[in-house]
Amino acid sequence: TGRTKIDEDLYEELEDILIGADVGVNTTLELVERLRDEVKERKIKDPSELQPLLSEIIGDMLTNEDESHHIQLNEDGLTVILFVGVNGVGKTTSIGKLAHRYKSEGKKVVMAAGDTFRAGAIEQLQVWGERVGVDVIRQSSGSDPAAVIYDGIQAAKSRQADILLCDTAGRLQNKVNLMEELKKVNRVIQREVPDGPHEILLALDATAGQNALVQAKQFGEAVNVSGIVLTKLDGTAKGGIVIAISHELNIPVKLVGLGEKADDLQTFDTDQFLHALFKDAVIEDDKMQVD
Amino acid sequence: MAFEGLSERMQAVMSKLRGKGKVSEADVKEATREIRLALLEADVNFKVVKTFVNRVKERAVGQEVLKSLTPGQQVVKVVNEELTALMGTEQAKLVQANRPPTKIMMVGLQGAGKTTTSGKLVKYLQKQNRKSLLVAGDVYRPAAIKQLQVLGESLDTPVFSLGDQESPVKIAEQGLAEAKQEHVDYVIFDTAGRLHIDEKMMEELKQIREKVQPDEILLVVDAMTGQDAVNVAEHFNRELGLTGIVLTKLDGDTRGGAALSVKSVTDCPIKFVGMGEKSDALEPFHPERMASRILGM
Ligand SMILES: Nc1nc2c(ncn2[C@@H]2O[C@H](COP(=O)(O)OP(=O)(O)OP(=O)(O)O)[C@@H](O)[C@H]2O)c(=O)[nH]1
Ligand SMILES: Nc1nc2c(ncn2[C@@H]2O[C@H](COP(=O)(O)OP(=O)(O)OP(=O)(O)O)[C@@H](O)[C@H]2O)c(=O)[nH]1
Ligand SMILES: [K+]
Ligand SMILES: [Mg+2]
Ligand SMILES: [Mg+2]
């Protein structure tokens, strides 16, 4: 933009970009306030310095001192990774992709079909297993998910697998029974595998709005979520809510989903995320008609 | 009144003002600021919010409002009217074709709930003694056909499939022929989830539309969707000409402001809401309930 000075319009424009990226009102206001402070402190006059500075502030929020953006692997034994999240966000697909990644790295991977509820869920994981050449431990539809995960652990142990990826059914965080079921699955892993599960990854849909923060809160309270998989970033949504999640709940984003194919999974990269956040964020005039 | 909760909130703001004897422009600004935040926190698209707030402001600071004997109430009235206009009031029904089968095409982003909703529609129509045929047009997602077949079986409803090696266009075409031959009342075309910006995949939907000439093209939208909902709805509407929207996963605790955004950019009625994963968890849409939910009342 060809602006010559830093004025209220510019701040408002940045606010709109952030809110439009699902950063949320509270976090946006906090970010812009910090921005104003920095501008004053550093005596910044050039409007073109504003957005990079804002990126820097957001980058700080996204970086956790004690938490890494990398998946924690158990170097001397079985690593168990549990996937959780609301319906349709991309848990099963992300498991397939991650299985593909580890398999390509020469690791022995097993997947457990812990979604025994949704129609075709077991078969879906089975197809992924065939696609990437990884065994899937399953029971029949309708059986106890905790029992499937137990089976998965025993199979992974006896096959001396390096990594066990556990799928679970999608569930909304306000469904008390389903959250209890998830805790039970988690307890089975804790009991059967020392230090397990090594990661509990919450899949979040990048198109999600403010409810994603509630999801992270509630799933985190139920099972101690260790990282986020931000899926569907190949669309036009920015996934800005992860800033609030990182800031308020201290849960780092670890992986991003960029498509439906086996290799459409990447390790989270703060710079790339920030670049995308501001990329096509040109605030046009309000041409939109509301009837 | 449709938006009583909001009215209360507004009344609280306004009663403060009443003490002053008259309502100033600044007072209206303060009130609309509150509404703006409530809507943004509920994920209503910021541009939709902006337009809405500007409209309310414009009308509320007009002479007849502020100079009236009860300016507070008048402002509340303006807000109510504008919200109602935004949300729509009438309950939009599923279309029924003059000559059966009525053709319903399900479209939307990945994971929104198209396949599940297809099953729910079968169930909903069964309650009206209507028979359906499900057509398995998702040849991409692993086990998508299986998912629909399991649903079909649980609903005692046939599922037409040509496996995952035929084109979705051909599947749709032959599925329609089957529906006619079997004299079902409704034929429901499940399609693969796709991004609105995926031109090749959007073209596929257009071809299906050409072939089957659907009576309904329903966009399935996850109620948890944030600001991007307008982009998605706008694209799908522009490419296909939607006839209605289904809002899913409203059994969660999201405010669901996407409903307002989607409605306002497409001007398409929201016909149903999904209230759970089971086949009977489909309800007709109630605009007033949705409005108070969005505003957190
Ligand atoms: N474009 C895109 N689509 C994705 C991505 N990840 C998953 N999907 C698609 O999203 C849809 C849902 O993915 P699933 O893996 O079945 O999601 P889930 O969380 O396991 O769903 P439930 O088990 O039903 O709760 C599928 O159509 C996937 O192909 C992604 O990163 N980008
Ligand atoms: N809680 C809840 N879950 C729902 C609702 N509608 C669908 N789901 C769940 O959302 C997930 C995705 O639903 P699908 O029907 O597979 O979605 P889809 O749009 O067909 O997905 P793709 O074919 O991969 O694009 C599943 O876990 C469904 O059980 C709803 O109204 N409430
Ligand atoms: K979704
Ligand atoms: Mg799944
Ligand atoms: Mg589907």
PDB file of N, CA and C in Angstrom, chain A residues 82-132:
ATOM      1  N   LEU A  82      -1.349 -40.377  19.937  1.00  0.00           N
ATOM      2  CA  LEU A  82      -2.813 -40.433  19.952  1.00  0.00           C
ATOM      3  C   LEU A  82      -3.373 -39.199  19.243  1.00  0.00           C
ATOM      4  N   PHE A  83      -4.300 -39.417  18.341  1.00  0.00           N
ATOM      5  CA  PHE A  83      -4.942 -38.318  17.612  1.00  0.00           C
ATOM      6  C   PHE A  83      -6.353 -38.089  18.138  1.00  0.00           C
ATOM      7  N   VAL A  84      -6.652 -36.823  18.416  1.00  0.00           N
ATOM      8  CA  VAL A  84      -7.979 -36.482  18.926  1.00  0.00           C
ATOM      9  C   VAL A  84      -8.516 -35.251  18.201  1.00  0.00           C
ATOM     10  N   GLY A  85      -9.812 -35.026  18.311  1.00  0.00           N
ATOM     11  CA  GLY A  85     -10.380 -33.822  17.706  1.00  0.00           C
ATOM     12  C   GLY A  85     -11.859 -33.955  17.404  1.00  0.00           C
ATOM     13  N   VAL A  86     -12.459 -32.859  17.008  1.00  0.00           N
ATOM     14  CA  VAL A  86     -13.885 -32.879  16.680  1.00  0.00           C
ATOM     15  C   VAL A  86     -14.094 -33.553  15.329  1.00  0.00           C
ATOM     16  N   ASN A  87     -15.330 -33.669  14.902  1.00  0.00           N
ATOM     17  CA  ASN A  87     -15.683 -34.424  13.704  1.00  0.00           C
ATOM     18  C   ASN A  87     -15.183 -33.789  12.413  1.00  0.00           C
ATOM     19  N   GLY A  88     -14.587 -34.623  11.582  1.00  0.00           N
ATOM     20  CA  GLY A  88     -14.291 -34.223  10.217  1.00  0.00           C
ATOM     21  C   GLY A  88     -13.111 -33.292  10.016  1.00  0.00           C
ATOM     22  N   VAL A  89     -12.284 -33.118  11.030  1.00  0.00           N
ATOM     23  CA  VAL A  89     -11.194 -32.148  10.913  1.00  0.00           C
ATOM     24  C   VAL A  89      -9.970 -32.693  10.182  1.00  0.00           C
ATOM     25  N   GLY A  90      -9.830 -34.019  10.115  1.00  0.00           N
ATOM     26  CA  GLY A  90      -8.678 -34.577   9.405  1.00  0.00           C
ATOM     27  C   GLY A  90      -7.767 -35.467  10.243  1.00  0.00           C
ATOM     28  N   LYS A  91      -8.312 -36.058  11.293  1.00  0.00           N
ATOM     29  CA  LYS A  91      -7.507 -36.956  12.140  1.00  0.00           C
ATOM     30  C   LYS A  91      -6.998 -38.155  11.352  1.00  0.00           C
ATOM     31  N   THR A  92      -7.917 -38.888  10.746  1.00  0.00           N
ATOM     32  CA  THR A  92      -7.558 -40.133  10.069  1.00  0.00           C
ATOM     33  C   THR A  92      -6.593 -39.872   8.915  1.00  0.00           C
ATOM     34  N   THR A  93      -6.878 -38.841   8.149  1.00  0.00           N
ATOM     35  CA  THR A  93      -6.010 -38.478   7.025  1.00  0.00           C
ATOM     36  C   THR A  93      -4.611 -38.120   7.519  1.00  0.00           C
ATOM     37  N   SER A  94      -4.529 -37.353   8.595  1.00  0.00           N
ATOM     38  CA  SER A  94      -3.229 -36.954   9.137  1.00  0.00           C
ATOM     39  C   SER A  94      -2.445 -38.171   9.627  1.00  0.00           C
ATOM     40  N   ILE A  95      -3.157 -39.138  10.175  1.00  0.00           N
ATOM     41  CA  ILE A  95      -2.498 -40.369  10.616  1.00  0.00           C
ATOM     42  C   ILE A  95      -1.900 -41.089   9.410  1.00  0.00           C
ATOM     43  N   GLY A  96      -2.684 -41.188   8.344  1.00  0.00           N
ATOM     44  CA  GLY A  96      -2.189 -41.827   7.127  1.00  0.00           C
ATOM     45  C   GLY A  96      -0.934 -41.128   6.613  1.00  0.00           C
ATOM     46  N   LYS A  97      -0.977 -39.801   6.630  1.00  0.00           N
ATOM     47  CA  LYS A  97       0.163 -39.027   6.146  1.00  0.00           C
ATOM     48  C   LYS A  97       1.399 -39.223   7.032  1.00  0.00           C
ATOM     49  N   LEU A  98       1.160 -39.220   8.348  1.00  0.00           N
ATOM     50  CA  LEU A  98       2.294 -39.346   9.266  1.00  0.00           C
ATOM     51  C   LEU A  98       2.889 -40.752   9.185  1.00  0.00           C
ATOM     52  N   ALA A  99       2.018 -41.742   8.998  1.00  0.00           N
ATOM     53  CA  ALA A  99       2.501 -43.120   8.812  1.00  0.00           C
ATOM     54  C   ALA A  99       3.416 -43.163   7.591  1.00  0.00           C
ATOM     55  N   HIS A 100       2.985 -42.471   6.546  1.00  0.00           N
ATOM     56  CA  HIS A 100       3.770 -42.427   5.321  1.00  0.00           C
ATOM     57  C   HIS A 100       5.138 -41.803   5.576  1.00  0.00           C
ATOM     58  N   ARG A 101       5.156 -40.716   6.334  1.00  0.00           N
ATOM     59  CA  ARG A 101       6.406 -40.033   6.619  1.00  0.00           C
ATOM     60  C   ARG A 101       7.378 -40.951   7.368  1.00  0.00           C
ATOM     61  N   TYR A 102       6.883 -41.555   8.439  1.00  0.00           N
ATOM     62  CA  TYR A 102       7.779 -42.385   9.251  1.00  0.00           C
ATOM     63  C   TYR A 102       8.216 -43.642   8.504  1.00  0.00           C
ATOM     64  N   LYS A 103       7.287 -44.197   7.754  1.00  0.00           N
ATOM     65  CA  LYS A 103       7.620 -45.376   6.953  1.00  0.00           C
ATOM     66  C   LYS A 103       8.740 -45.040   5.976  1.00  0.00           C
ATOM     67  N   SER A 104       8.645 -43.867   5.341  1.00  0.00           N
ATOM     68  CA  SER A 104       9.677 -43.444   4.393  1.00  0.00           C
ATOM     69  C   SER A 104      11.026 -43.240   5.077  1.00  0.00           C
ATOM     70  N   GLU A 105      10.965 -42.912   6.372  1.00  0.00           N
ATOM     71  CA  GLU A 105      12.215 -42.732   7.122  1.00  0.00           C
ATOM     72  C   GLU A 105      12.772 -44.065   7.593  1.00  0.00           C
ATOM     73  N   GLY A 106      12.119 -45.156   7.187  1.00  0.00           N
ATOM     74  CA  GLY A 106      12.626 -46.479   7.528  1.00  0.00           C
ATOM     75  C   GLY A 106      12.150 -47.012   8.871  1.00  0.00           C
ATOM     76  N   LYS A 107      11.136 -46.347   9.447  1.00  0.00           N
ATOM     77  CA  LYS A 107      10.637 -46.810  10.742  1.00  0.00           C
ATOM     78  C   LYS A 107       9.519 -47.828  10.555  1.00  0.00           C
ATOM     79  N   LYS A 108       9.353 -48.681  11.542  1.00  0.00           N
ATOM     80  CA  LYS A 108       8.240 -49.617  11.490  1.00  0.00           C
ATOM     81  C   LYS A 108       7.029 -48.991  12.173  1.00  0.00           C
ATOM     82  N   VAL A 109       5.961 -48.889  11.425  1.00  0.00           N
ATOM     83  CA  VAL A 109       4.781 -48.172  11.905  1.00  0.00           C
ATOM     84  C   VAL A 109       3.574 -49.106  11.954  1.00  0.00           C
ATOM     85  N   VAL A 110       2.743 -48.928  12.993  1.00  0.00           N
ATOM     86  CA  VAL A 110       1.471 -49.650  13.093  1.00  0.00           C
ATOM     87  C   VAL A 110       0.379 -48.615  13.358  1.00  0.00           C
ATOM     88  N   MET A 111      -0.805 -48.831  12.792  1.00  0.00           N
ATOM     89  CA  MET A 111      -1.922 -47.921  13.059  1.00  0.00           C
ATOM     90  C   MET A 111      -3.044 -48.706  13.736  1.00  0.00           C
ATOM     91  N   ALA A 112      -3.737 -48.036  14.658  1.00  0.00           N
ATOM     92  CA  ALA A 112      -4.854 -48.686  15.349  1.00  0.00           C
ATOM     93  C   ALA A 112      -6.150 -47.962  15.026  1.00  0.00           C
ATOM     94  N   ALA A 113      -7.149 -48.716  14.557  1.00  0.00           N
ATOM     95  CA  ALA A 113      -8.413 -48.134  14.094  1.00  0.00           C
ATOM     96  C   ALA A 113      -9.364 -47.896  15.264  1.00  0.00           C
ATOM     97  N   GLY A 114      -9.069 -46.871  16.047  1.00  0.00           N
ATOM     98  CA  GLY A 114      -9.828 -46.594  17.266  1.00  0.00           C
ATOM     99  C   GLY A 114     -11.162 -45.902  17.040  1.00  0.00           C
ATOM    100  N   ASP A 115     -11.468 -45.529  15.786  1.00  0.00           N
ATOM    101  CA  ASP A 115     -12.821 -45.016  15.506  1.00  0.00           C
ATOM    102  C   ASP A 115     -13.677 -46.200  15.094  1.00  0.00           C
ATOM    103  N   THR A 116     -14.439 -46.697  16.034  1.00  0.00           N
ATOM    104  CA  THR A 116     -15.308 -47.849  15.759  1.00  0.00           C
ATOM    105  C   THR A 116     -16.734 -47.386  15.563  1.00  0.00           C
ATOM    106  N   PHE A 117     -16.936 -46.069  15.572  1.00  0.00           N
ATOM    107  CA  PHE A 117     -18.284 -45.513  15.543  1.00  0.00           C
ATOM    108  C   PHE A 117     -18.740 -45.062  14.155  1.00  0.00           C
ATOM    109  N   ARG A 118     -17.971 -44.202  13.522  1.00  0.00           N
ATOM    110  CA  ARG A 118     -18.446 -43.607  12.279  1.00  0.00           C
ATOM    111  C   ARG A 118     -18.467 -44.607  11.131  1.00  0.00           C
ATOM    112  N   ALA A 119     -19.518 -44.563  10.330  1.00  0.00           N
ATOM    113  CA  ALA A 119     -19.654 -45.467   9.195  1.00  0.00           C
ATOM    114  C   ALA A 119     -18.417 -45.373   8.307  1.00  0.00           C
ATOM    115  N   GLY A 120     -17.807 -46.511   8.036  1.00  0.00           N
ATOM    116  CA  GLY A 120     -16.680 -46.560   7.117  1.00  0.00           C
ATOM    117  C   GLY A 120     -15.355 -46.069   7.670  1.00  0.00           C
ATOM    118  N   ALA A 121     -15.310 -45.751   8.952  1.00  0.00           N
ATOM    119  CA  ALA A 121     -14.073 -45.192   9.517  1.00  0.00           C
ATOM    120  C   ALA A 121     -12.946 -46.217   9.535  1.00  0.00           C
ATOM    121  N   ILE A 122     -13.268 -47.440   9.900  1.00  0.00           N
ATOM    122  CA  ILE A 122     -12.235 -48.488   9.958  1.00  0.00           C
ATOM    123  C   ILE A 122     -11.689 -48.747   8.557  1.00  0.00           C
ATOM    124  N   GLU A 123     -12.603 -48.849   7.605  1.00  0.00           N
ATOM    125  CA  GLU A 123     -12.199 -49.105   6.217  1.00  0.00           C
ATOM    126  C   GLU A 123     -11.353 -47.961   5.665  1.00  0.00           C
ATOM    127  N   GLN A 124     -11.689 -46.750   6.091  1.00  0.00           N
ATOM    128  CA  GLN A 124     -10.918 -45.586   5.636  1.00  0.00           C
ATOM    129  C   GLN A 124      -9.455 -45.710   6.075  1.00  0.00           C
ATOM    130  N   LEU A 125      -9.245 -46.080   7.327  1.00  0.00           N
ATOM    131  CA  LEU A 125      -7.870 -46.237   7.816  1.00  0.00           C
ATOM    132  C   LEU A 125      -7.194 -47.424   7.124  1.00  0.00           C
ATOM    133  N   GLN A 126      -7.989 -48.452   6.900  1.00  0.00           N
ATOM    134  CA  GLN A 126      -7.484 -49.628   6.192  1.00  0.00           C
ATOM    135  C   GLN A 126      -6.944 -49.246   4.803  1.00  0.00           C
ATOM    136  N   VAL A 127      -7.687 -48.417   4.092  1.00  0.00           N
ATOM    137  CA  VAL A 127      -7.233 -47.977   2.764  1.00  0.00           C
ATOM    138  C   VAL A 127      -5.920 -47.207   2.883  1.00  0.00           C
ATOM    139  N   TRP A 128      -5.839 -46.357   3.897  1.00  0.00           N
ATOM    140  CA  TRP A 128      -4.588 -45.625   4.126  1.00  0.00           C
ATOM    141  C   TRP A 128      -3.444 -46.603   4.405  1.00  0.00           C
ATOM    142  N   GLY A 129      -3.733 -47.631   5.178  1.00  0.00           N
ATOM    143  CA  GLY A 129      -2.725 -48.648   5.498  1.00  0.00           C
ATOM    144  C   GLY A 129      -2.186 -49.297   4.231  1.00  0.00           C
ATOM    145  N   GLU A 130      -3.111 -49.650   3.329  1.00  0.00           N
ATOM    146  CA  GLU A 130      -2.694 -50.270   2.063  1.00  0.00           C
ATOM    147  C   GLU A 130      -1.905 -49.272   1.224  1.00  0.00           C
ATOM    148  N   ARG A 131      -2.397 -48.033   1.201  1.00  0.00           N
ATOM    149  CA  ARG A 131      -1.773 -46.997   0.401  1.00  0.00           C
ATOM    150  C   ARG A 131      -0.316 -46.768   0.804  1.00  0.00           C
ATOM    151  N   VAL A 132      -0.051 -46.704   2.097  1.00  0.00           N
ATOM    152  CA  VAL A 132       1.310 -46.378   2.541  1.00  0.00           C
ATOM    153  C   VAL A 132       2.080 -47.606   3.033  1.00  0.00           C
TER     154      VAL A 132
END
